[in-house]
Short mmCIF file of C-alpha atoms and ligand atoms in Angstrom, two decimals:
data_model
loop_
_atom_site.label_atom_id
_atom_site.label_comp_id
_atom_site.label_asym_id
_atom_site.label_seq_id
_atom_site.Cartn_x
_atom_site.Cartn_y
_atom_site.Cartn_z
CA MET O 1 -144.04 39.27 13.60
CA VAL O 2 -140.72 41.18 12.66
CA THR O 3 -139.83 40.50 9.23
CA ASN O 4 -136.74 39.64 7.67
CA THR O 5 -136.52 43.15 5.73
CA GLU O 6 -136.61 44.77 9.21
CA HIS O 7 -134.22 42.41 11.21
CA ILE O 8 -131.70 43.39 8.29
CA PHE O 9 -132.33 47.26 8.44
CA LYS O 10 -132.14 46.97 12.15
CA PHE O 11 -128.81 44.95 12.20
CA LEU O 12 -127.28 47.47 9.52
CA ASP O 13 -128.79 50.73 11.31
CA GLU O 14 -127.70 49.65 14.91
CA PHE O 15 -124.03 48.70 13.72
CA ALA O 16 -123.88 52.05 11.67
CA THR O 17 -125.12 54.38 14.36
CA SER O 18 -122.50 52.90 17.24
CA ASN O 19 -119.82 53.48 14.62
CA LYS O 20 -119.80 57.38 14.87
CA GLU O 21 -116.26 57.76 13.61
CA ASN O 22 -117.03 56.46 10.18
CA LEU O 23 -119.66 57.74 7.21
CA TYR O 24 -122.97 55.75 7.82
CA LEU O 25 -122.53 54.18 4.25
CA GLU O 26 -118.91 53.12 5.04
CA SER O 27 -120.01 51.02 8.29
CA ILE O 28 -123.13 49.48 6.48
CA ILE O 29 -120.24 48.26 3.90
CA GLU O 30 -118.19 46.74 7.00
CA ALA O 31 -121.41 45.49 8.66
CA CYS O 32 -122.20 43.43 5.61
CA ASN O 33 -118.58 42.40 5.26
CA GLN O 34 -118.49 40.83 8.80
CA TRP O 35 -121.86 39.38 8.05
CA LEU O 36 -120.31 37.56 4.98
CA SER O 37 -117.61 36.47 6.95
CA GLY O 38 -120.02 35.31 9.64
CA GLU O 39 -118.46 37.28 12.10
CA VAL O 40 -122.02 38.79 13.32
CA MET O 41 -125.27 38.40 11.86
CA PRO O 42 -128.75 39.83 11.84
CA ARG O 43 -131.51 37.66 13.43
CA LEU O 44 -133.27 35.94 10.56
CA ASN O 45 -136.62 34.14 10.31
CA ALA O 46 -136.39 30.57 9.21
CA SER O 47 -135.48 31.48 5.57
CA VAL O 48 -134.76 34.26 3.87
CA THR O 49 -135.22 35.61 0.54
CA LYS O 50 -132.88 37.66 -1.88
CA GLU O 51 -135.56 40.64 -2.20
CA GLU O 52 -135.70 40.58 1.84
CA ILE O 53 -132.05 41.00 1.85
CA ARG O 54 -131.83 43.66 -1.00
CA ARG O 55 -134.79 45.66 0.60
CA GLY O 56 -133.01 45.50 4.29
CA ILE O 57 -129.90 46.85 2.46
CA GLN O 58 -131.86 49.50 0.91
CA LEU O 59 -133.61 51.16 3.71
CA ALA O 60 -130.17 51.37 5.21
CA VAL O 61 -128.69 52.86 2.00
CA LEU O 62 -131.58 55.20 1.76
CA LYS O 63 -130.84 56.64 5.41
CA GLY O 64 -127.38 56.65 4.94
CA MET O 65 -127.49 58.59 1.27
CA LYS O 66 -129.22 61.62 3.44
CA GLU O 67 -125.28 61.96 4.65
CA HIS O 68 -123.68 61.18 1.36
CA ALA O 69 -126.43 62.89 -0.55
CA GLN O 70 -125.16 64.49 -4.23
CA PRO O 71 -127.49 65.29 -7.17
CA ASN O 72 -127.92 62.39 -9.82
CA HIS O 73 -126.87 59.99 -7.20
CA GLN O 74 -130.34 59.02 -5.95
CA MET O 75 -131.14 55.33 -5.54
CA THR O 76 -133.76 54.30 -8.46
CA PRO O 77 -137.15 53.84 -6.11
CA ASP O 78 -138.79 50.35 -5.62
CA ALA O 79 -141.63 51.48 -7.54
CA ILE O 80 -139.82 52.00 -10.64
CA GLY O 81 -137.57 49.29 -10.37
CA MET O 82 -140.19 46.94 -9.81
CA LEU O 83 -141.75 47.81 -12.96
CA ILE O 84 -138.59 47.77 -15.13
CA GLY O 85 -137.83 44.28 -13.42
CA HIS O 86 -141.38 43.13 -14.68
CA PHE O 87 -140.63 44.58 -18.32
CA ALA O 88 -136.97 43.06 -18.17
CA SER O 89 -138.13 39.64 -17.10
CA ARG O 90 -141.03 39.36 -19.61
CA LEU O 91 -139.00 40.64 -22.44
CA MET O 92 -135.91 37.80 -21.55
CA ASP O 93 -138.88 35.33 -21.00
CA LYS O 94 -137.52 32.91 -23.83
CA LYS O 95 -133.73 33.26 -22.96
CA ASP O 96 -132.39 30.54 -20.40
CA GLN O 97 -129.19 32.76 -20.07
CA VAL O 98 -129.25 36.54 -19.84
CA THR O 99 -126.38 39.16 -19.79
CA LEU O 100 -127.23 42.61 -18.35
CA LEU O 101 -125.49 45.70 -18.06
CA ASP O 102 -126.10 48.60 -15.75
CA PRO O 103 -123.66 51.42 -16.80
CA ALA O 104 -124.65 53.84 -14.02
CA ALA O 105 -125.23 51.35 -11.33
CA GLY O 106 -124.97 53.41 -8.21
CA THR O 107 -125.86 51.42 -5.12
CA GLY O 108 -126.75 48.63 -7.49
CA ASN O 109 -130.74 48.72 -6.37
CA LEU O 110 -132.34 48.87 -9.77
CA LEU O 111 -129.57 46.33 -10.86
CA PHE O 112 -130.43 43.86 -8.15
CA THR O 113 -134.23 44.19 -8.52
CA VAL O 114 -133.92 43.45 -12.21
CA MET O 115 -131.83 40.65 -11.45
CA ASN O 116 -134.02 39.13 -8.36
CA ALA O 117 -137.16 39.30 -10.94
CA MET O 118 -135.46 37.49 -13.49
CA GLY O 119 -134.60 34.41 -11.37
CA GLU O 120 -131.32 32.86 -11.45
CA LYS O 121 -130.38 33.13 -15.05
CA THR O 122 -128.45 36.65 -15.21
CA VAL O 123 -125.11 37.49 -15.22
CA ALA O 124 -124.39 41.18 -14.65
CA THR O 125 -121.82 43.94 -15.20
CA SER O 126 -121.98 47.07 -13.32
CA VAL O 127 -120.16 50.21 -14.11
CA GLU O 128 -120.38 53.28 -11.67
CA ILE O 129 -117.70 56.02 -11.19
CA ASP O 130 -118.13 56.65 -7.62
CA GLU O 131 -115.93 53.86 -5.48
CA LEU O 132 -117.97 54.05 -2.23
CA LEU O 133 -121.21 53.11 -4.22
CA VAL O 134 -119.17 50.20 -6.10
CA ARG O 135 -117.96 48.91 -2.75
CA LEU O 136 -121.55 49.10 -1.54
CA SER O 137 -122.89 47.05 -4.47
CA ALA O 138 -120.05 44.91 -4.36
CA VAL O 139 -120.72 43.71 -0.93
CA SER O 140 -124.78 43.57 -1.65
CA SER O 141 -124.24 41.17 -4.61
CA ASN O 142 -122.00 38.75 -2.35
CA LEU O 143 -125.00 38.48 0.04
CA LEU O 144 -127.45 38.22 -2.62
CA GLU O 145 -125.49 35.81 -4.38
CA GLN O 146 -125.75 37.55 -7.85
CA PRO O 147 -123.31 37.08 -10.00
CA VAL O 148 -122.05 40.60 -10.83
CA GLN O 149 -118.59 42.36 -12.42
CA PHE O 150 -117.88 45.52 -11.11
CA PHE O 151 -116.15 48.40 -12.93
CA VAL O 152 -115.08 51.53 -11.31
CA GLN O 153 -114.82 54.03 -14.11
CA ASP O 154 -116.61 56.92 -16.48
CA ALA O 155 -118.68 54.41 -18.38
CA LEU O 156 -118.23 56.89 -21.43
CA ARG O 157 -114.51 55.98 -21.71
CA PRO O 158 -114.02 52.61 -23.43
CA LEU O 159 -116.09 49.68 -21.75
CA MET O 160 -114.35 46.18 -21.55
CA VAL O 161 -117.76 44.30 -21.81
CA ASP O 162 -118.91 41.66 -24.53
CA PRO O 163 -122.19 42.97 -26.07
CA VAL O 164 -125.28 42.32 -23.87
CA ASP O 165 -128.52 40.76 -24.14
CA LEU O 166 -130.29 43.66 -21.97
CA VAL O 167 -129.13 46.98 -20.61
CA VAL O 168 -131.02 48.80 -17.76
CA CYS O 169 -130.23 52.26 -16.43
CA ASP O 170 -131.33 54.80 -14.65
CA LEU O 171 -129.73 57.75 -16.71
CA PRO O 172 -127.60 60.31 -14.92
CA VAL O 173 -128.90 63.83 -16.33
CA GLY O 174 -127.29 66.84 -17.25
CA PHE O 175 -124.14 68.11 -19.14
CA TYR O 176 -121.01 65.72 -19.64
CA PRO O 177 -118.03 67.99 -19.02
CA ASP O 178 -115.65 65.82 -20.98
CA ASP O 179 -115.67 67.61 -24.70
CA ASP O 180 -112.68 65.83 -25.81
CA ASN O 181 -114.14 62.12 -24.81
CA ALA O 182 -117.68 63.37 -25.93
CA LEU O 183 -116.50 63.86 -29.48
CA ASN O 184 -116.46 59.90 -29.66
CA PHE O 185 -120.14 60.01 -29.81
CA GLU O 186 -122.45 60.74 -32.47
CA MET O 187 -124.76 62.91 -30.13
CA MET O 188 -121.85 65.41 -29.35
CA PRO O 189 -123.48 68.89 -30.41
CA ALA O 190 -121.42 71.24 -32.57
CA GLU O 191 -121.69 73.90 -29.91
CA GLY O 192 -121.26 73.62 -25.98
CA HIS O 193 -121.28 70.37 -23.70
CA ALA O 194 -123.43 66.81 -24.61
CA TYR O 195 -126.00 65.76 -22.49
CA SER O 196 -124.54 62.94 -20.30
CA HIS O 197 -128.27 61.08 -20.83
CA HIS O 198 -127.80 61.10 -24.77
CA LEU O 199 -124.24 59.52 -24.31
CA PHE O 200 -125.18 57.31 -22.03
CA ILE O 201 -128.32 55.83 -24.41
CA GLU O 202 -125.28 55.62 -27.34
CA GLN O 203 -122.62 53.80 -25.14
CA SER O 204 -125.86 51.39 -24.39
CA MET O 205 -126.69 50.73 -27.92
CA ASN O 206 -123.03 50.21 -28.72
CA HIS O 207 -122.86 47.20 -25.90
CA LEU O 208 -126.07 45.77 -26.94
CA LYS O 209 -126.23 42.31 -29.33
CA GLY O 210 -128.27 42.82 -32.35
CA GLY O 211 -131.93 42.16 -31.30
CA GLY O 212 -131.18 43.30 -27.29
CA TYR O 213 -133.05 46.00 -25.42
CA GLY O 214 -132.11 48.82 -23.64
CA ILE O 215 -134.68 49.82 -20.84
CA PHE O 216 -133.78 53.59 -19.77
CA LEU O 217 -135.17 55.63 -16.98
CA VAL O 218 -134.99 58.99 -18.77
CA PRO O 219 -136.21 62.70 -18.42
CA ALA O 220 -140.06 62.69 -19.34
CA SER O 221 -139.20 65.92 -21.77
CA LEU O 222 -136.18 63.55 -23.41
CA PHE O 223 -137.64 63.77 -26.94
CA GLU O 224 -138.39 67.62 -26.48
CA SER O 225 -135.02 69.26 -25.34
CA ASP O 226 -133.04 71.71 -27.13
CA GLN O 227 -130.41 69.03 -28.21
CA SER O 228 -133.36 66.58 -29.26
CA SER O 229 -132.89 66.76 -32.82
CA LEU O 230 -129.54 64.77 -32.32
CA LEU O 231 -131.07 62.19 -30.46
CA HIS O 232 -134.07 61.91 -32.71
CA ARG O 233 -131.33 61.41 -35.84
CA TYR O 234 -129.35 59.08 -33.81
CA VAL O 235 -132.47 56.92 -32.78
CA LYS O 236 -133.56 56.99 -36.45
CA LYS O 237 -130.49 55.64 -37.57
CA ASN O 238 -129.51 53.44 -34.89
CA ALA O 239 -132.48 52.01 -32.76
CA LEU O 240 -135.80 51.12 -32.66
CA VAL O 241 -138.16 52.75 -30.35
CA ARG O 242 -140.02 49.95 -28.78
CA ALA O 243 -142.08 51.52 -25.99
CA VAL O 244 -142.32 54.79 -24.28
CA ILE O 245 -143.85 54.68 -20.62
CA GLN O 246 -145.08 57.38 -18.80
CA LEU O 247 -144.86 57.38 -15.00
CA PRO O 248 -147.04 58.75 -12.75
CA GLU O 249 -146.74 62.23 -11.77
CA SER O 250 -147.12 61.72 -8.17
CA LEU O 251 -143.98 59.72 -8.00
CA PHE O 252 -141.79 62.74 -8.57
CA ARG O 253 -141.23 65.91 -6.58
CA SER O 254 -142.08 68.20 -9.51
CA THR O 255 -142.87 68.41 -13.20
CA VAL O 256 -139.17 69.07 -14.03
CA HIS O 257 -138.19 65.84 -12.13
CA GLU O 258 -140.68 63.78 -14.15
CA LYS O 259 -139.40 60.44 -15.71
CA SER O 260 -140.53 58.16 -18.28
CA ILE O 261 -139.27 54.59 -19.37
CA LEU O 262 -137.80 54.13 -22.46
CA VAL O 263 -137.26 50.82 -24.18
CA LEU O 264 -135.22 50.56 -27.39
CA GLN O 265 -133.95 47.62 -29.22
CA LYS O 266 -130.85 47.14 -31.13
CA PRO O 267 -131.84 46.24 -34.91
CA GLU O 268 -130.81 43.01 -36.16
CA ALA O 269 -129.80 42.21 -39.85
CA ASN O 270 -132.74 39.72 -40.64
CA MET O 271 -135.50 42.08 -38.89
CA LYS O 272 -138.34 43.12 -41.11
CA GLY O 273 -140.55 46.27 -41.00
CA THR O 274 -141.09 48.74 -38.23
CA PRO O 275 -142.57 47.35 -35.17
CA ASP O 276 -145.03 49.00 -33.22
CA VAL O 277 -144.43 51.36 -30.15
CA LEU O 278 -146.12 50.78 -26.97
CA LEU O 279 -147.05 54.27 -25.51
CA THR O 280 -148.89 54.07 -22.19
CA LYS O 281 -149.04 55.86 -18.78
CA VAL O 282 -148.80 53.86 -15.63
CA PRO O 283 -151.79 54.42 -13.54
CA THR O 284 -151.75 55.58 -9.85
CA MET O 285 -149.71 52.54 -8.23
CA SER O 286 -152.10 52.44 -5.50
CA ASP O 287 -155.12 51.64 -7.52
CA LYS O 288 -154.49 47.66 -7.81
CA HIS O 289 -157.01 47.01 -10.34
CA ALA O 290 -155.66 49.50 -12.68
CA MET O 291 -152.48 48.31 -11.96
CA ALA O 292 -153.05 44.66 -12.65
CA SER O 293 -154.98 45.84 -16.05
CA PHE O 294 -151.58 47.95 -16.93
CA LEU O 295 -149.37 44.95 -16.38
CA ARG O 296 -151.74 42.44 -18.28
CA LYS O 297 -151.47 45.16 -21.19
CA ILE O 298 -147.77 45.04 -21.06
CA ASP O 299 -147.81 41.38 -21.00
CA GLU O 300 -150.08 40.95 -23.99
CA TRP O 301 -147.87 43.48 -25.77
CA VAL O 302 -144.52 41.48 -25.02
CA ASP O 303 -146.44 38.18 -26.17
CA GLU O 304 -146.85 39.77 -29.45
CA GLN O 305 -143.36 40.67 -30.09
N1 SAM X 401 -129.89 52.91 -10.24
C1 SAM X 401 -128.91 53.38 -9.57
C2 SAM X 401 -129.40 52.79 -8.13
O1 SAM X 401 -130.35 52.08 -7.84
O2 SAM X 401 -128.44 53.18 -7.16
C3 SAM X 401 -128.89 55.04 -9.45
C4 SAM X 401 -128.43 55.54 -10.68
S1 SAM X 401 -127.98 57.48 -10.30
C5 SAM X 401 -129.52 57.97 -10.89
C6 SAM X 401 -126.81 57.48 -11.48
C7 SAM X 401 -125.59 56.98 -11.21
O3 SAM X 401 -124.67 57.49 -12.31
C8 SAM X 401 -124.92 57.68 -10.06
O4 SAM X 401 -124.50 56.88 -9.37
C9 SAM X 401 -123.69 58.33 -10.77
O5 SAM X 401 -122.53 58.22 -9.85
C10 SAM X 401 -123.34 57.84 -11.71
N2 SAM X 401 -122.61 58.24 -13.06
C11 SAM X 401 -122.53 59.52 -13.27
N3 SAM X 401 -121.99 59.99 -14.32
C12 SAM X 401 -121.12 58.66 -14.66
C13 SAM X 401 -120.03 58.17 -15.29
N4 SAM X 401 -119.66 59.29 -16.25
N5 SAM X 401 -119.66 56.81 -15.31
C14 SAM X 401 -120.12 56.13 -14.50
N6 SAM X 401 -121.17 56.69 -13.93
C15 SAM X 401 -121.69 57.55 -13.76
#
C-alpha cells in the first residue's frame, strides 16, 4: 500500500515539476497553500499523522534544496532530529506546557520533529534569516497544526522572545561577519571575526529560563578550535554542560563535517553542586539492539536528574 508520506511527496513533486517557471521550493509553498485552502489535496489514506505530513514535505524539500543549495542551509537529517526529539521530550517530561525556540530554524524540519516528538504541549518560536525558508516552514506549521511564531531576521540581533524552557538548534557554523553586532557578545574575540556557532550558543543561553536546556548540534571539534578558550570561559561562567553525545562518523561526508549533540543547562539560583556530564557515543544506527540499549542509557540518565 502507498503510504501517506509517499502520497504527500508525490502530490508536492507533481505540482512543483509541472510549474516550471517557479523555483521548485516556491511551488511547494504554493501547493501547501492550496492544500490548506482545500483547492487541491493529496490522496490520503484514512487518517494522516503529523509525522507523515512532515516526512512527505521533507522529501519534497530535500529535492528542492538541490536547486536552492547554499552552504549552511542544509536541513537537519532525520536520524539526528529524532535523537534530539527523544532527548527533548524526556528532558521536558514533567512539564505540561513547553516553550521552545529554534534560532536558526531553516526549513523547520528539526523544530517540527522535536514538536511532534513532544506531543501537543509545545508552543514554539522560529527565527531564520532566509525569507524563502521561513515561508516554507510557516506553511508546514499550518499543515502540521503546530503553534509557531516566526521571525525573519538575523537571530544574533535583539530577539523579541520571552525566556523559553528549551532551545534546539542545528548551529550555523563559520564566521559571523557583523563585527559591530558581535561586540555585544562575550565570545567576540579581541581580533578577527567571531564564530557564528559560538554566538548562537550565547544568544540561546540569553533566551533560556533558569533551569532550561539548550540542545545544540555542534561541530565535533567545538571545544578544540582556535577560539575554544573563549567558549570554555563562557560556558564555565554561564552554563552547565549536561551532555556531549558523539554522533556516528557514518552520518557525515568526512571528518571535518562530523557533529556532536551538546546539551547545556542554564543554572538556577537554587541549584546545588555541579551535575554529572553524560559523555557518550551513539552506536551505528542500523544496529537495533545497540540503539535500544543506548536510548535506555539516555532515559536512565534523564530519570536521575
Ligand atoms: N534545523 C534546520 C532545518 O532542519 O532545516 C537547519 C538549520 S541550518 C544548519 C542553519 C540555518 O541557519 C540556515 O537555514 C541559515 O539560513 C540560518 N542562519 C544562518 N545565520 C543566521 C542568522 N544570523 N540569523 C538567523 N538565521 C541564520
